[in-house]
């Protein structure tokens, strides 16, 4: 076994990324404090050809040196938009028939492994503040909630880790259905 060299990875150019068919997933980041978390989510979005990221509330926006540190240029490929009010974003997404899902621990949440994607459906995944999570108002407005099962003592994951787990799971279910 041999590690691949960078020139063997078949990386897309920025232009190729922009014109590629996107995975029908939108990410909504609401009141994310950590610039490194934001950058990491951009990188995950780039890796899985995510359609768009909404940066809401106090979530910082590019260009930003600290975001760039972890995004490594993904802010140049992934489409993003800043909106002050996450509830307005969710209402508009729902008007476009996009299924809105909070990633949160709530009553009646569906465990990630039990969530089934529906063909020809676009999803918006809402990730909330590092301390307070997705706001109750946003949870109430969403079509459903997905929970990542956790067995340890903390029952919380870093937002960039949560985004990576959930995006990969939905991407895999869409790209490689059983």
CSV table of N, CA, C and O in Angstrom, one decimal, residues 28-111:
chain,number,residue,atom,x,y,z
A,28,UNK,N,-27.2,25.1,7.4
A,28,UNK,CA,-27.6,26.3,8.0
A,28,UNK,C,-26.9,26.4,9.4
A,28,UNK,O,-27.1,25.5,10.2
A,29,UNK,N,-26.0,27.3,9.5
A,29,UNK,CA,-25.2,27.5,10.8
A,29,UNK,C,-25.8,28.7,11.5
A,29,UNK,O,-25.7,29.8,11.0
A,30,UNK,N,-26.3,28.5,12.7
A,30,UNK,CA,-26.9,29.6,13.4
A,30,UNK,C,-26.2,29.9,14.7
A,30,UNK,O,-26.0,29.1,15.6
A,31,UNK,N,-25.7,31.1,14.7
A,31,UNK,CA,-25.0,31.7,15.9
A,31,UNK,C,-23.8,30.8,16.3
A,31,UNK,O,-23.6,30.6,17.5
A,32,UNK,N,-23.0,30.5,15.4
A,32,UNK,CA,-21.8,29.7,15.6
A,32,UNK,C,-20.7,30.7,16.0
A,32,UNK,O,-20.4,31.6,15.3
A,33,UNK,N,-20.1,30.5,17.2
A,33,UNK,CA,-19.1,31.4,17.7
A,33,UNK,C,-17.7,31.1,17.2
A,33,UNK,O,-16.9,32.0,17.0
A,34,UNK,N,-17.3,29.9,17.0
A,34,UNK,CA,-16.0,29.5,16.7
A,34,UNK,C,-15.7,29.6,15.2
A,34,UNK,O,-16.3,29.0,14.4
A,35,UNK,N,-14.7,30.5,14.9
A,35,UNK,CA,-14.3,30.7,13.5
A,35,UNK,C,-13.7,29.4,13.0
A,35,UNK,O,-13.9,29.1,11.8
A,36,UNK,N,-13.1,28.6,13.8
A,36,UNK,CA,-12.5,27.3,13.3
A,36,UNK,C,-13.6,26.3,13.0
A,36,UNK,O,-13.5,25.6,12.0
A,37,UNK,N,-14.7,26.3,13.8
A,37,UNK,CA,-15.8,25.5,13.4
A,37,UNK,C,-16.4,25.8,12.1
A,37,UNK,O,-16.7,25.0,11.3
A,38,UNK,N,-16.5,27.1,11.9
A,38,UNK,CA,-17.1,27.6,10.6
A,38,UNK,C,-16.2,27.2,9.4
A,38,UNK,O,-16.7,26.6,8.4
A,39,UNK,N,-14.9,27.4,9.6
A,39,UNK,CA,-14.0,26.9,8.5
A,39,UNK,C,-14.0,25.4,8.3
A,39,UNK,O,-14.0,25.0,7.1
A,40,UNK,N,-14.1,24.7,9.3
A,40,UNK,CA,-14.2,23.2,9.2
A,40,UNK,C,-15.5,22.8,8.5
A,40,UNK,O,-15.4,21.8,7.6
A,41,UNK,N,-16.6,23.4,8.7
A,41,UNK,CA,-17.8,23.1,8.0
A,41,UNK,C,-17.7,23.5,6.6
A,41,UNK,O,-18.2,22.7,5.7
A,42,UNK,N,-17.0,24.6,6.2
A,42,UNK,CA,-16.8,24.9,4.8
A,42,UNK,C,-16.0,23.8,4.2
A,42,UNK,O,-16.3,23.4,3.0
A,43,UNK,N,-15.0,23.3,4.8
A,43,UNK,CA,-14.2,22.2,4.3
A,43,UNK,C,-15.0,20.9,4.0
A,43,UNK,O,-14.9,20.3,3.0
A,44,UNK,N,-15.8,20.6,5.0
A,44,UNK,CA,-16.7,19.4,4.8
A,44,UNK,C,-17.7,19.6,3.7
A,44,UNK,O,-17.9,18.7,2.8
A,45,UNK,N,-18.2,20.8,3.6
A,45,UNK,CA,-19.1,21.2,2.5
A,45,UNK,C,-18.4,21.0,1.1
A,45,UNK,O,-19.0,20.5,0.2
A,46,UNK,N,-17.2,21.5,1.0
A,46,UNK,CA,-16.4,21.3,-0.2
A,46,UNK,C,-16.2,19.8,-0.5
A,46,UNK,O,-16.4,19.4,-1.7
A,47,UNK,N,-15.9,19.1,0.5
A,47,UNK,CA,-15.5,17.6,0.2
A,47,UNK,C,-16.7,16.9,-0.3
A,47,UNK,O,-16.5,15.9,-1.1
A,48,UNK,N,-18.0,17.2,0.1
A,48,UNK,CA,-19.1,16.5,-0.4
A,48,UNK,C,-20.0,17.3,-1.3
A,48,UNK,O,-21.2,16.9,-1.5
A,49,UNK,N,-19.5,18.3,-2.0
A,49,UNK,CA,-20.2,19.1,-3.0
A,49,UNK,C,-21.5,19.6,-2.5
A,49,UNK,O,-22.5,19.5,-3.2
A,50,UNK,N,-21.5,20.1,-1.3
A,50,UNK,CA,-22.8,20.7,-0.7
A,50,UNK,C,-23.2,21.9,-1.5
A,50,UNK,O,-22.4,22.7,-1.9
A,51,UNK,N,-24.5,22.1,-1.6
A,51,UNK,CA,-25.0,23.1,-2.5
A,51,UNK,C,-24.7,24.5,-1.9
A,51,UNK,O,-24.4,25.4,-2.7
A,52,UNK,N,-25.0,24.7,-0.6
A,52,UNK,CA,-24.9,26.1,-0.1
A,52,UNK,C,-24.8,26.0,1.4
A,52,UNK,O,-25.2,25.1,2.1
A,53,UNK,N,-24.2,27.1,2.0
A,53,UNK,CA,-24.2,27.3,3.5
A,53,UNK,C,-24.8,28.6,3.8
A,53,UNK,O,-24.4,29.6,3.2
A,54,UNK,N,-25.8,28.6,4.7
A,54,UNK,CA,-26.3,29.9,5.2
A,54,UNK,C,-25.6,30.1,6.6
A,54,UNK,O,-25.6,29.3,7.4
A,55,UNK,N,-25.0,31.3,6.7
A,55,UNK,CA,-24.4,31.7,7.9
A,55,UNK,C,-25.3,32.7,8.6
A,55,UNK,O,-25.6,33.8,8.1
A,56,UNK,N,-25.9,32.3,9.7
A,56,UNK,CA,-27.0,33.1,10.4
A,56,UNK,C,-26.5,33.7,11.7
A,56,UNK,O,-25.7,33.2,12.4
A,57,UNK,N,-27.2,34.8,12.0
A,57,UNK,CA,-27.0,35.5,13.3
A,57,UNK,C,-25.5,35.9,13.5
A,57,UNK,O,-25.0,36.6,12.6
A,58,UNK,N,-24.9,35.6,14.6
A,58,UNK,CA,-23.5,36.0,14.9
A,58,UNK,C,-22.5,35.2,14.2
A,58,UNK,O,-21.3,35.5,14.3
A,59,UNK,N,-22.9,34.2,13.4
A,59,UNK,CA,-21.9,33.4,12.7
A,59,UNK,C,-21.1,34.3,11.8
A,59,UNK,O,-21.6,35.0,10.9
A,60,UNK,N,-19.8,34.3,11.9
A,60,UNK,CA,-18.9,35.1,11.1
A,60,UNK,C,-18.9,34.7,9.7
A,60,UNK,O,-19.2,33.5,9.3
A,61,UNK,N,-18.4,35.6,8.8
A,61,UNK,CA,-18.4,35.3,7.4
A,61,UNK,C,-17.0,35.5,6.8
A,61,UNK,O,-16.2,36.3,7.3
A,62,UNK,N,-16.7,34.8,5.7
A,62,UNK,CA,-15.5,35.1,5.0
A,62,UNK,C,-15.5,36.5,4.4
A,62,UNK,O,-16.6,37.0,4.2
A,63,UNK,N,-14.4,37.1,4.0
A,63,UNK,CA,-13.1,36.6,4.3
A,63,UNK,C,-12.7,36.8,5.8
A,63,UNK,O,-13.0,37.9,6.3
A,64,UNK,N,-12.1,35.9,6.3
A,64,UNK,CA,-11.6,35.9,7.7
A,64,UNK,C,-10.4,35.0,7.9
A,64,UNK,O,-10.5,33.8,7.5
A,65,UNK,N,-9.4,35.5,8.4
A,65,UNK,CA,-8.1,34.8,8.6
A,65,UNK,C,-8.3,33.5,9.4
A,65,UNK,O,-7.8,32.4,9.0
A,66,UNK,N,-9.1,33.5,10.5
A,66,UNK,CA,-9.3,32.4,11.3
A,66,UNK,C,-10.2,31.3,10.6
A,66,UNK,O,-10.0,30.1,10.8
A,67,UNK,N,-11.2,31.8,9.9
A,67,UNK,CA,-12.0,30.8,9.1
A,67,UNK,C,-11.1,30.2,8.0
A,67,UNK,O,-11.2,28.9,7.8
A,68,UNK,N,-10.3,31.0,7.4
A,68,UNK,CA,-9.5,30.4,6.3
A,68,UNK,C,-8.5,29.4,6.8
A,68,UNK,O,-8.2,28.4,6.1
A,69,UNK,N,-8.1,29.5,8.0
A,69,UNK,CA,-7.1,28.6,8.6
A,69,UNK,C,-7.6,27.1,8.5
A,69,UNK,O,-6.8,26.2,8.3
A,70,UNK,N,-8.9,26.9,8.8
A,70,UNK,CA,-9.4,25.5,8.7
A,70,UNK,C,-10.2,25.3,7.4
A,70,UNK,O,-10.3,24.1,7.0
A,71,UNK,N,-10.7,26.3,6.7
A,71,UNK,CA,-11.4,26.1,5.5
A,71,UNK,C,-10.4,25.8,4.3
A,71,UNK,O,-10.8,25.1,3.4
A,72,UNK,N,-9.2,26.3,4.4
A,72,UNK,CA,-8.2,26.0,3.4
A,72,UNK,C,-8.7,26.3,1.9
A,72,UNK,O,-8.5,25.5,1.0
A,73,UNK,N,-9.4,27.4,1.8
A,73,UNK,CA,-9.8,27.8,0.4
A,73,UNK,C,-11.3,27.4,0.1
A,73,UNK,O,-11.8,27.7,-1.0
A,74,UNK,N,-11.9,26.6,0.9
A,74,UNK,CA,-13.3,26.1,0.7
A,74,UNK,C,-14.3,27.3,0.6
A,74,UNK,O,-15.3,27.1,0.0
A,75,UNK,N,-13.9,28.4,1.2
A,75,UNK,CA,-14.8,29.5,1.1
A,75,UNK,C,-14.9,30.1,-0.3
A,75,UNK,O,-15.8,30.9,-0.6
A,76,UNK,N,-13.9,29.7,-1.1
A,76,UNK,CA,-13.9,30.2,-2.5
A,76,UNK,C,-14.7,29.2,-3.4
A,76,UNK,O,-15.0,29.6,-4.5
A,77,UNK,N,-15.0,28.0,-2.9
A,77,UNK,CA,-15.7,27.1,-3.8
A,77,UNK,C,-17.2,26.9,-3.4
A,77,UNK,O,-18.0,26.9,-4.2
A,78,UNK,N,-17.4,26.8,-2.1
A,78,UNK,CA,-18.8,26.6,-1.6
A,78,UNK,C,-19.6,27.9,-1.6
A,78,UNK,O,-19.1,28.9,-1.1
A,79,UNK,N,-20.8,27.9,-2.2
A,79,UNK,CA,-21.6,29.0,-2.2
A,79,UNK,C,-22.1,29.3,-0.7
A,79,UNK,O,-22.5,28.3,0.0
A,80,UNK,N,-22.1,30.5,-0.3
A,80,UNK,CA,-22.6,30.8,1.0
A,80,UNK,C,-23.3,32.2,1.0
A,80,UNK,O,-23.1,33.0,0.1
A,81,UNK,N,-24.1,32.4,2.1
A,81,UNK,CA,-24.8,33.6,2.2
A,81,UNK,C,-25.0,33.9,3.7
A,81,UNK,O,-25.3,33.0,4.4
A,82,UNK,N,-24.9,35.2,4.1
A,82,UNK,CA,-25.2,35.5,5.5
A,82,UNK,C,-26.6,36.1,5.5
A,82,UNK,O,-27.0,36.9,4.7
A,83,UNK,N,-27.4,35.6,6.5
A,83,UNK,CA,-28.7,36.1,6.8
A,83,UNK,C,-28.8,36.3,8.3
A,83,UNK,O,-28.3,35.4,9.1
A,84,UNK,N,-29.3,37.4,8.7
A,84,UNK,CA,-29.4,37.7,10.2
A,84,UNK,C,-30.3,36.7,10.9
A,84,UNK,O,-30.0,36.2,12.0
A,85,UNK,N,-31.5,36.4,10.3
A,85,UNK,CA,-32.5,35.7,11.0
A,85,UNK,C,-32.7,34.3,10.5
A,85,UNK,O,-33.2,34.1,9.4
A,86,UNK,N,-32.3,33.3,11.3
A,86,UNK,CA,-32.4,31.9,10.9
A,86,UNK,C,-33.9,31.5,10.7
A,86,UNK,O,-34.1,30.6,9.8
A,87,UNK,N,-34.8,32.0,11.4
A,87,UNK,CA,-36.2,31.7,11.2
A,87,UNK,C,-36.7,32.1,9.8
A,87,UNK,O,-37.4,31.3,9.1
A,88,UNK,N,-36.3,33.2,9.3
A,88,UNK,CA,-36.6,33.7,8.0
A,88,UNK,C,-36.0,32.7,6.9
A,88,UNK,O,-36.6,32.4,5.9
A,89,UNK,N,-34.8,32.3,7.2
A,89,UNK,CA,-34.1,31.4,6.2
A,89,UNK,C,-34.9,30.1,6.2
A,89,UNK,O,-35.2,29.6,5.1
A,90,UNK,N,-35.3,29.6,7.3
A,90,UNK,CA,-36.0,28.3,7.4
A,90,UNK,C,-37.4,28.4,6.7
A,90,UNK,O,-37.8,27.5,5.9
A,91,UNK,N,-38.0,29.5,6.9
A,91,UNK,CA,-39.3,29.7,6.3
A,91,UNK,C,-39.2,29.8,4.8
A,91,UNK,O,-40.0,29.2,4.0
A,92,UNK,N,-38.1,30.5,4.3
A,92,UNK,CA,-37.9,30.6,2.8
A,92,UNK,C,-37.5,29.2,2.2
A,92,UNK,O,-38.0,28.8,1.1
A,93,UNK,N,-36.7,28.4,2.9
A,93,UNK,CA,-36.4,27.1,2.5
A,93,UNK,C,-37.6,26.2,2.4
A,93,UNK,O,-37.8,25.5,1.4
A,94,UNK,N,-38.5,26.3,3.4
A,94,UNK,CA,-39.7,25.5,3.4
A,94,UNK,C,-40.6,25.9,2.2
A,94,UNK,O,-41.2,25.0,1.6
A,95,UNK,N,-40.6,27.1,1.9
A,95,UNK,CA,-41.4,27.6,0.7
A,95,UNK,C,-40.9,27.0,-0.6
A,95,UNK,O,-41.7,26.8,-1.6
A,96,UNK,N,-39.6,26.6,-0.6
A,96,UNK,CA,-39.0,26.0,-1.8
A,96,UNK,C,-39.1,24.5,-1.7
A,96,UNK,O,-38.4,23.8,-2.5
A,97,UNK,N,-39.9,24.0,-0.8
A,97,UNK,CA,-40.1,22.5,-0.6
A,97,UNK,C,-38.8,21.8,-0.2
A,97,UNK,O,-38.6,20.6,-0.6
A,98,UNK,N,-37.9,22.5,0.5
A,98,UNK,CA,-36.7,21.9,1.0
A,98,UNK,C,-37.1,21.4,2.4
A,98,UNK,O,-37.6,22.1,3.3
A,99,UNK,N,-36.7,20.1,2.7
A,99,UNK,CA,-37.0,19.5,4.0
A,99,UNK,C,-36.0,20.1,5.0
A,99,UNK,O,-34.7,20.0,4.8
A,100,UNK,N,-36.4,20.7,6.1
A,100,UNK,CA,-35.6,21.3,7.1
A,100,UNK,C,-35.4,20.4,8.3
A,100,UNK,O,-36.4,19.9,8.8
A,101,UNK,N,-34.2,20.1,8.7
A,101,UNK,CA,-33.9,19.2,9.8
A,101,UNK,C,-32.9,19.8,10.8
A,101,UNK,O,-31.8,20.2,10.4
A,102,UNK,N,-33.3,19.9,12.0
A,102,UNK,CA,-32.4,20.4,13.0
A,102,UNK,C,-31.6,19.2,13.5
A,102,UNK,O,-32.1,18.1,13.6
A,103,UNK,N,-30.3,19.4,13.7
A,103,UNK,CA,-29.5,18.4,14.3
A,103,UNK,C,-29.4,18.7,15.7
A,103,UNK,O,-28.6,19.6,16.2
A,104,UNK,N,-30.2,18.0,16.5
A,104,UNK,CA,-30.4,18.4,17.9
A,104,UNK,C,-31.0,17.2,18.7
A,104,UNK,O,-31.6,16.3,18.1
A,105,UNK,N,-30.8,17.2,20.0
A,105,UNK,CA,-31.4,16.2,20.9
A,105,UNK,C,-32.7,16.7,21.4
A,105,UNK,O,-32.7,17.7,22.2
A,106,UNK,N,-33.8,16.2,20.8
A,106,UNK,CA,-35.1,16.6,21.2
A,106,UNK,C,-36.0,15.4,21.3
A,106,UNK,O,-35.7,14.3,20.8
A,107,UNK,N,-37.2,15.6,21.9
A,107,UNK,CA,-38.2,14.5,21.9
A,107,UNK,C,-38.5,14.1,20.5
A,107,UNK,O,-38.6,15.0,19.6
A,108,UNK,N,-38.7,12.9,20.2
A,108,UNK,CA,-39.1,12.3,18.9
A,108,UNK,C,-38.0,12.5,17.8
A,108,UNK,O,-38.3,12.4,16.7
A,109,UNK,N,-36.8,12.8,18.2
A,109,UNK,CA,-35.7,12.9,17.2
A,109,UNK,C,-35.5,11.5,16.6
A,109,UNK,O,-35.7,10.5,17.3
A,110,UNK,N,-35.2,11.5,15.3
A,110,UNK,CA,-34.8,10.3,14.6
A,110,UNK,C,-33.3,10.1,14.8
A,110,UNK,O,-32.5,11.0,14.5
A,111,UNK,N,-32.9,8.9,15.2
A,111,UNK,CA,-31.4,8.7,15.3
A,111,UNK,C,-30.9,8.6,13.9
A,111,UNK,O,-31.6,8.1,13.0
